[in-house]
Each structure stands twice: as structure tokens, then as C-alpha cells.
Short mmCIF file of C-alpha atoms and ligand atoms in Angstrom, two decimals:
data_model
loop_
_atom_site.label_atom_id
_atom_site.label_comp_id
_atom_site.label_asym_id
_atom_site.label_seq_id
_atom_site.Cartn_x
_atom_site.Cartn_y
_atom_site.Cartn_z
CA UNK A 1 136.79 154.51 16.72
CA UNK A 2 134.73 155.27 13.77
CA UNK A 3 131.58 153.41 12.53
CA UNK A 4 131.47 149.74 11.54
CA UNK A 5 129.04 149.83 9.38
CA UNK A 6 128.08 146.33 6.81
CA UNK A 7 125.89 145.64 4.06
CA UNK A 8 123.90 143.22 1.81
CA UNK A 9 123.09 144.14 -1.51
CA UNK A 10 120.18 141.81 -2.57
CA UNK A 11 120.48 141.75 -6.36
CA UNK A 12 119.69 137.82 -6.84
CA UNK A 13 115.83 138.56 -8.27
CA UNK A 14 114.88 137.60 -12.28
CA UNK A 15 112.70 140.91 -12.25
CA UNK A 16 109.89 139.06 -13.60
CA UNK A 17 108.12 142.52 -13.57
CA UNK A 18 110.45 144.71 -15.89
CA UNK A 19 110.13 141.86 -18.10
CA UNK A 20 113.92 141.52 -19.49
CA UNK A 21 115.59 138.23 -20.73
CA UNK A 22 117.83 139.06 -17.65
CA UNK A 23 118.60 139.27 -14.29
CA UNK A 24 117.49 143.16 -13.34
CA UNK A 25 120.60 144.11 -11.84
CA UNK A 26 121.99 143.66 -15.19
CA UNK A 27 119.24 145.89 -17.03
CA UNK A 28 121.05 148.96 -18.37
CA UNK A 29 120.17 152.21 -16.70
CA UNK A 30 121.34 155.36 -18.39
CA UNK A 31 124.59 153.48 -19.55
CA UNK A 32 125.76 151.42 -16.68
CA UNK A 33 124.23 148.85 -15.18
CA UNK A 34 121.39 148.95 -12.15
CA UNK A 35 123.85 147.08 -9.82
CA UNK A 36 126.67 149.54 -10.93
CA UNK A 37 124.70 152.41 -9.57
CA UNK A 38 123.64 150.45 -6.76
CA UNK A 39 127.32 149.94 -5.51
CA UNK A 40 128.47 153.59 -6.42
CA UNK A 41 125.65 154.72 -4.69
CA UNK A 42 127.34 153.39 -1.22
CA UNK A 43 130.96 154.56 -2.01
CA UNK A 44 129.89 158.27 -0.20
CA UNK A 45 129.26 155.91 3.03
CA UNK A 46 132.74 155.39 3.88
CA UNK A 47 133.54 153.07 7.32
CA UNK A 48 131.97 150.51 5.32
CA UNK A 49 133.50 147.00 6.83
CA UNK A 50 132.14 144.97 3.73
CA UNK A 51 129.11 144.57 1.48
CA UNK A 52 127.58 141.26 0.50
CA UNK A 53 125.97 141.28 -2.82
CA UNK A 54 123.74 138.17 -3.86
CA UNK A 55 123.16 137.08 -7.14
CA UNK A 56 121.57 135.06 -9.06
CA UNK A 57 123.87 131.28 -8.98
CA UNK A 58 124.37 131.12 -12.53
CA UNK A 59 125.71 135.02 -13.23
CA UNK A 60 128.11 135.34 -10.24
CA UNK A 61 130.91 135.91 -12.55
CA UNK A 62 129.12 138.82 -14.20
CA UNK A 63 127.99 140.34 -11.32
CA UNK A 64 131.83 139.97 -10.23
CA UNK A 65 133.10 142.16 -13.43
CA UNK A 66 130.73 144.91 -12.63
CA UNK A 67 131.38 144.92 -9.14
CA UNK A 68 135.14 144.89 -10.06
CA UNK A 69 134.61 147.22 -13.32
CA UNK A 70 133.26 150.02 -10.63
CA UNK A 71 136.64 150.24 -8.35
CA UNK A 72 134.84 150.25 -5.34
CA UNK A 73 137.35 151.50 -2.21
CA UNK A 74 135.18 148.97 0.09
CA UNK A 75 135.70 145.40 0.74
CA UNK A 76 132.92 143.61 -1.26
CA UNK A 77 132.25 139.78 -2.31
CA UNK A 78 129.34 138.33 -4.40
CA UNK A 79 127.90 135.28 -3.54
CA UNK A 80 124.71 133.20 -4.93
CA UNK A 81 121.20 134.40 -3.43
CA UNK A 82 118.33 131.65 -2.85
CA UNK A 83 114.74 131.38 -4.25
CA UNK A 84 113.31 134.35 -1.97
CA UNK A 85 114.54 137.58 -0.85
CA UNK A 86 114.40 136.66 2.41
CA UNK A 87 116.44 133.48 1.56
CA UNK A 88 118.84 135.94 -0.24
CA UNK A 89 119.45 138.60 2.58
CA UNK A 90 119.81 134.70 5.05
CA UNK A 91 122.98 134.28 2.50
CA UNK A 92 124.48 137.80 1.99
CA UNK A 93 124.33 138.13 6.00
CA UNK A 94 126.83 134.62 5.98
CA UNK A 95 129.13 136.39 3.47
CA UNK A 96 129.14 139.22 5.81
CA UNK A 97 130.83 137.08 8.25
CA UNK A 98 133.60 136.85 5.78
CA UNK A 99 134.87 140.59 6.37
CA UNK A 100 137.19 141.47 8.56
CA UNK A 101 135.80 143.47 11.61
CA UNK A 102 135.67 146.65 11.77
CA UNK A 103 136.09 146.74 15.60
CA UNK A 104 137.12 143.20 16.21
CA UNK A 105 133.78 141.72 16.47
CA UNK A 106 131.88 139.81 13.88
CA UNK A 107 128.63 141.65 13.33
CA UNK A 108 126.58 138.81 14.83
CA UNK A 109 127.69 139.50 18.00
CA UNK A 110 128.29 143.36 17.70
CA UNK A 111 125.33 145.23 18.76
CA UNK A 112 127.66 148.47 17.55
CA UNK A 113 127.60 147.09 14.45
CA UNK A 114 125.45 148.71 11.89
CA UNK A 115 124.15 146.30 8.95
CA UNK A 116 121.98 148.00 6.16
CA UNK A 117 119.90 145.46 4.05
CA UNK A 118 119.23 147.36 0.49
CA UNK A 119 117.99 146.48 -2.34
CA UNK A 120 119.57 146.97 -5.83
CA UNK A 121 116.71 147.68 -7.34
CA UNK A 122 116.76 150.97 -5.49
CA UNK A 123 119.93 151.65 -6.95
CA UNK A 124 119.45 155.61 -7.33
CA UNK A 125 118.77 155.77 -3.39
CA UNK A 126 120.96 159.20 -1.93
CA UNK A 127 123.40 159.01 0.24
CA UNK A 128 121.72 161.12 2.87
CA UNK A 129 118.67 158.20 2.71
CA UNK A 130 121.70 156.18 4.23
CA UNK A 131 123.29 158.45 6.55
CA UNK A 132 119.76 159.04 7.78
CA UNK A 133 119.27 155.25 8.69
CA UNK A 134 122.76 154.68 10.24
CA UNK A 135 122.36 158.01 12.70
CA UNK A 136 119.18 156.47 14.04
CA UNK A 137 120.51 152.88 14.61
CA UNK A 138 123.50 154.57 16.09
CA UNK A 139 120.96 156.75 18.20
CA UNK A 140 120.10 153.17 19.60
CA UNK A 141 117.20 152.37 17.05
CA UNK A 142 117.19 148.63 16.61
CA UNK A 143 115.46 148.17 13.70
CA UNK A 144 115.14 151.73 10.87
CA UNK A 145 113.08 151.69 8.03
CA UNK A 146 113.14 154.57 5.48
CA UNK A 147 109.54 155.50 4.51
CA UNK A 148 107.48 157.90 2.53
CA UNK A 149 103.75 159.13 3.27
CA UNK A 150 101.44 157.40 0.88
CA UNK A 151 100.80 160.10 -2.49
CA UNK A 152 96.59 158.40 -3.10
CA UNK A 153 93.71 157.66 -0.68
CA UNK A 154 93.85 153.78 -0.16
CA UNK A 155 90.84 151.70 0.40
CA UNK A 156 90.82 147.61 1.74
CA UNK A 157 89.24 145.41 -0.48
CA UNK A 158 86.08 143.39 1.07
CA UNK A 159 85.26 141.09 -1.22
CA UNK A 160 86.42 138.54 -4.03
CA UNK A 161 86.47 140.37 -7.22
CA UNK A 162 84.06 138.80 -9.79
CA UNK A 163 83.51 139.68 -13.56
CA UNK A 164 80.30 141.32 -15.05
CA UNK A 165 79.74 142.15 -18.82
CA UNK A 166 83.79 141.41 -18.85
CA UNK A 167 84.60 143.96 -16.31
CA UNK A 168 86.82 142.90 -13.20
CA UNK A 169 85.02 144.34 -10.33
CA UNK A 170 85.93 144.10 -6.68
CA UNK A 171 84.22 145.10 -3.70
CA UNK A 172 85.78 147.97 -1.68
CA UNK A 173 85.49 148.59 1.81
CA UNK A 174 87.05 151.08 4.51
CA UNK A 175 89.34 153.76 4.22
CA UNK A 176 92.19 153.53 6.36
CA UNK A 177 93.39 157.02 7.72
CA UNK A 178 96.21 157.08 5.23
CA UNK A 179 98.12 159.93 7.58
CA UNK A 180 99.13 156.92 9.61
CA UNK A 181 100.34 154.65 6.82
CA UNK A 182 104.10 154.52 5.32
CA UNK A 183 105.44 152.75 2.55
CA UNK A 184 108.66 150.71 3.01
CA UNK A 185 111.75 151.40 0.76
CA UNK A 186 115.25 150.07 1.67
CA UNK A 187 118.46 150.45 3.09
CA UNK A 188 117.00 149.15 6.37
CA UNK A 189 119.32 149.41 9.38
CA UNK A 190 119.54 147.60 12.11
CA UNK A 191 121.95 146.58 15.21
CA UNK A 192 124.37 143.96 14.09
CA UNK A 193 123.32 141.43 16.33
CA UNK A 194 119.54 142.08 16.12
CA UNK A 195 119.22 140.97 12.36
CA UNK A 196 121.59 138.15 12.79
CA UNK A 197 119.30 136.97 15.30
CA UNK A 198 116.16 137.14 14.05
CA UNK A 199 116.93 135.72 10.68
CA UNK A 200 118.25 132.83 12.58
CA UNK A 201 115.09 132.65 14.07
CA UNK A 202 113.49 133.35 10.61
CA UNK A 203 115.29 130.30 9.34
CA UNK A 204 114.50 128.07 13.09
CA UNK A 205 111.02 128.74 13.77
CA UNK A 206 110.09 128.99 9.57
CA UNK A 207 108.55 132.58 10.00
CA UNK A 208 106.59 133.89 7.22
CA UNK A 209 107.79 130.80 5.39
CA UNK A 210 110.83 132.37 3.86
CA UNK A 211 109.10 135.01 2.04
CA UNK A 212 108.70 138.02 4.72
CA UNK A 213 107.91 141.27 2.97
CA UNK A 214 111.04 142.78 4.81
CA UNK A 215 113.84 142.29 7.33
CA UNK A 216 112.30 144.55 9.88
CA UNK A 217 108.76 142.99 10.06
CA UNK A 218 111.54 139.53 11.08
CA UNK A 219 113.01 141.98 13.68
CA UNK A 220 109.55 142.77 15.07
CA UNK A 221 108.80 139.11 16.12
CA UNK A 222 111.68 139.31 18.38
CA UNK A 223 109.66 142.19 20.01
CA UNK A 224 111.95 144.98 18.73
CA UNK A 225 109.79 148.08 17.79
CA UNK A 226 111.07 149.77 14.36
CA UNK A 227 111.40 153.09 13.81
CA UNK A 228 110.69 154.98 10.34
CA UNK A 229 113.05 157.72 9.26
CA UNK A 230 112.17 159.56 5.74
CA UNK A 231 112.52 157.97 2.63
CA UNK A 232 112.35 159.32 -1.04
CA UNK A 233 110.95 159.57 -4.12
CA UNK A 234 114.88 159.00 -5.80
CA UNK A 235 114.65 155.77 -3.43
CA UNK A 236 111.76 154.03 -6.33
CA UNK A 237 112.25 150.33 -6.40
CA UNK A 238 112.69 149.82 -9.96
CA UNK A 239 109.84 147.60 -10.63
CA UNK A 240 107.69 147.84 -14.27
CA UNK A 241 109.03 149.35 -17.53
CA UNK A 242 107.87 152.64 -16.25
CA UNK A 243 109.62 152.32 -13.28
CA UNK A 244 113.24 152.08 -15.80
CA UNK A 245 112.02 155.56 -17.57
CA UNK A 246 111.63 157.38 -14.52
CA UNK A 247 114.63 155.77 -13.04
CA UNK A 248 116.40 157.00 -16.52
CA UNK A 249 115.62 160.51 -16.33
CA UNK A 250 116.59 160.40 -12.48
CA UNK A 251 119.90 159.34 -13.55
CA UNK A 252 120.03 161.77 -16.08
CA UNK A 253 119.17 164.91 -13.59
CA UNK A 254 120.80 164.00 -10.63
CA UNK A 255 119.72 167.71 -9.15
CA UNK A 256 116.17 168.09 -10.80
CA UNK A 257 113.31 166.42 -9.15
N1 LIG B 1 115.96 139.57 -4.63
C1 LIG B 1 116.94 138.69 -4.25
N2 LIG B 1 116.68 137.33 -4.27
C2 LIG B 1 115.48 136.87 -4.65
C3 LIG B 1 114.45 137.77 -5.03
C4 LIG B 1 114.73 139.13 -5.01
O1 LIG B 1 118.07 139.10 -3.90
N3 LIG B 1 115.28 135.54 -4.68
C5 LIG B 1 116.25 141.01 -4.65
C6 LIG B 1 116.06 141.63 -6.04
O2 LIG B 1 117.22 141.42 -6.83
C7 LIG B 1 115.78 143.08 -5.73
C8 LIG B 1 115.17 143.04 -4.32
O3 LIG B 1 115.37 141.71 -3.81
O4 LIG B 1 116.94 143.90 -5.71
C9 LIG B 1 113.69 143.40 -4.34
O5 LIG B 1 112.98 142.44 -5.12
P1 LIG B 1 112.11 142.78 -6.41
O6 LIG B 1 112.09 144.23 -6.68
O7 LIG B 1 110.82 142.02 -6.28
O8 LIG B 1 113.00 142.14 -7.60
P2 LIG B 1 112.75 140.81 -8.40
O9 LIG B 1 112.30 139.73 -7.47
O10 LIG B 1 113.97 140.59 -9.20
O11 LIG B 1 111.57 141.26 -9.38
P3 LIG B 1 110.20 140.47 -9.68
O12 LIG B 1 109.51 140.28 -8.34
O13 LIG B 1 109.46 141.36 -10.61
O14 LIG B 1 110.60 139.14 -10.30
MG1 LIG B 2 110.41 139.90 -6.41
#
């Protein structure tokens, strides 16, 4: 029996940030689309069940024609997202529901099940950043986060930042040994019927109030550990203006980096 392996898309954000008069999955990247690349960038995957993709209420039929437009070979639907991410990933799990199993379970209850939470706005992510998150849930991982060592020192901040001869200053305090910090990118993996669970929960209890940084830190309050596998630098969440150049020239050099 091969893998069973789901996943939500979240592509429902107004990237505020980037600063376009629309939606950012719908921000050209080196001719196409983000979401385009996005979904191609799964098709290498294969035993993929289905893939939710939210988005935005009021573009669904867009977001349908470049889903559609991109002749994916696996079973996809778009459905509207909600006012958070986390709200978002709550509704593209539902649509997952829709699919028909892989192995004859719904991924709720399948704890073979595989379900990778990614967002579009990492849409140049490589396959192998994917592979390497399913073979450690499969491994038994419950929760896998793809992560990359931190490129400056950081510092914490230790006081409110006030203004003097119009300068924003801010008081700075420790320095945190940055050898045992990670940041977060996306797909996140994780045991079907862990992350059905604990967004459940999420949605029960009102954890982190709807707006949790991440599906993993929702797994954690369950008292699952995570485990980091390595990220990428082609894994940038497309973010700022900036962000859309270097994603451009990415595109552009598939091979160069
Ligand atoms: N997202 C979502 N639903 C929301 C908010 C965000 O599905 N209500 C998705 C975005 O589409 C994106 C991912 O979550 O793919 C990560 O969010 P982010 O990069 O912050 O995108 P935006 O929220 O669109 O950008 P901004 O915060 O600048 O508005
Ligand atoms: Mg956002």
C-alpha cells in the first residue's frame, strides 16, 4: 500500500505586506501566478489523496481557473479560508474530508495518514523539502517542521522603544545562543489524526485565540514533541516587495543558488 499522503494549501491571505491591490496568491511570479507554482510544486509528490486550497471568499472562482489552468494529476478542491491562518488551515482540513481515502480511512482518524499544511506563499519550496517532512512523519514523527539555522546574531528586546531627537530607539537585552534557535518555514507534517485533533481542540478550548503562529505549536499543547527536519533558503515565504525579486530570480534559475 503506498502513502496516503493530504494537503492544505493556505492561500486565503490579502498580503497586506507585498502591498498589491490583490490577493498574493494571485501576484504574478515570473509569468504564472504564486499559487500556480505553489500547486506544481506538489505534482513531484505523487500518492497525494487530495489538497485543500483556501481562498479568499470572494475569488474562489479565480483561484478555481488557475488551479484548473495547471492540470494538476491530484484530486484538489478550493474552498473559502476565514479571517486567520489558523481559521484557514480549521477550513482546508474540513475540505480534506471531502477526498476519497487513500486507504479507506478519513484522515481524522488515520494516524497513517500524512497531512502537510503549506503555505502558498512558499510556493518555490523543492520537492525534496517535502519528501523530507513526509519520511520523518512516516518514521513515526508526529508533528515535522522544516527549519533553517538563523543567518544574524539575535538579541530580545528589554524595553519599550521611545523616540529621542526623532530617532526610534529600543532597549536591547540578552543574546540568546542563536545555535539553538530555528526558523519555521512550511510544509509541516504531521499524523493524520494528530492535527485533526488538536485543531479541534484549537477551535474547543480557543487556543491562541485563532491566530497561532503555526499548526505545530497547536500540536504541542496536546503534548506531542515536534521534530525539525532542514528547511531552505528556496523555501522564502514571499513576504515584502523584495521578497517577489528574489523569489523572481529563483524562478528564473531553478539550479543556481
Ligand atoms: N493565509 C490564509 N488565510 C488567512 C491569512 C493567511 O490562508 N486569513 C495564508 C496566506 O495566503 C499565506 C500563508 O497563510 O499563504 C502565510 O501568511 P502570510 O505570508 O502572512 O500571508 P498574508 O496574510 O496574505 O500576508 P500579510 O500578512 O502581509 O497580509
Ligand atoms: Mg498574514
Amino acid at each position: 500500500m503506498g502513502r496516503s499522503i493530504y494537503c492544505v494549501v493556505t492561500a486565503a491571505g490579502s498580503g497586506t505586506r507585498l502591498g498589491h491591490n490583490e490577493p498574493k496568491a494571485l501576484v504574478n511570479l515570473a509569468g504564472k501566478p504564486i499559487l500556480h507554482h505553489a500547486l506544481c510544486g506538489l505534482e513531484p509528490l505523487g500518492d497525494l489523496a487530495g489538497v485543500a486550497i483556501t481562498a479568499p471568499a470572494n475569488y474562489l472562482e479565480t483561484f478555481t481557473q488557475i488551479a484548473r489552468e495547471a492540470a494538476l494529476s491530484y484530486p484538489w478542491t478550493v474552498l473559502p479560508g476565514g479571517s486567520s491562518r489558523q481559521k484557514s488551515v480549521y477550513e482546508g482540513l474540513k475540505g480534506l474530508l471531502s477526498f476519497e481515502p487513500g486507504n479507506g480511512q478519513l484522515p481524522a482518524n488515520d494516524p497513517t495518514a500524512i497531512v502537510l499544511i503549506h503555505d502558498a506563499a512558499r510556493a518555490l519550496t523543492p520537492i525534496a523539502q517535502f519528501e523530507r517532512v513526509c519520511q520523518a512523519v512516516e518514521s513515526g514523527c508526529p508533528a515535522v517542521v522544516p527549519a533553517t539555522e538563523l543567518i544574524d546574531t539575535v538579541r530580545e528586546v528589554k524595553g519599550d522603544t521611545f523616540t529621542r531627537q526623532g530617532l526610534k530607539i529600543t532597549p536591547a537585552g540578552s543574546t540568546p545562543d542563536r545555535s539553538r534557535l530555528r526558523c519555521v518555514q512550511t510544509p509541516q507534517g504531521f499524523a493524520g489524526d494528530i492535527i485533526f485533533a488538536a485543531h479541534d481542540r484549537a477551535r474547543e478550548e480557543s487556543i491562541c485565540e485563532g491566530e497561532a503562529v503555526d499548526d505545530a505549536v497547536l500540536v504541542a499543547t496536546l503534548g506531542h514533541e515536534q521534530y525539525f527536519v532542514p528547511g531552505s533558503m528556496r523555501a522564502l515565504k514571499i513576504t515584502y516587495p523584495l521578497d517577489l525579486k528574489l523569489a523572481t530570480w529563483l524562478a528564473e534559475n531553478p539550479d543556481r543558488d
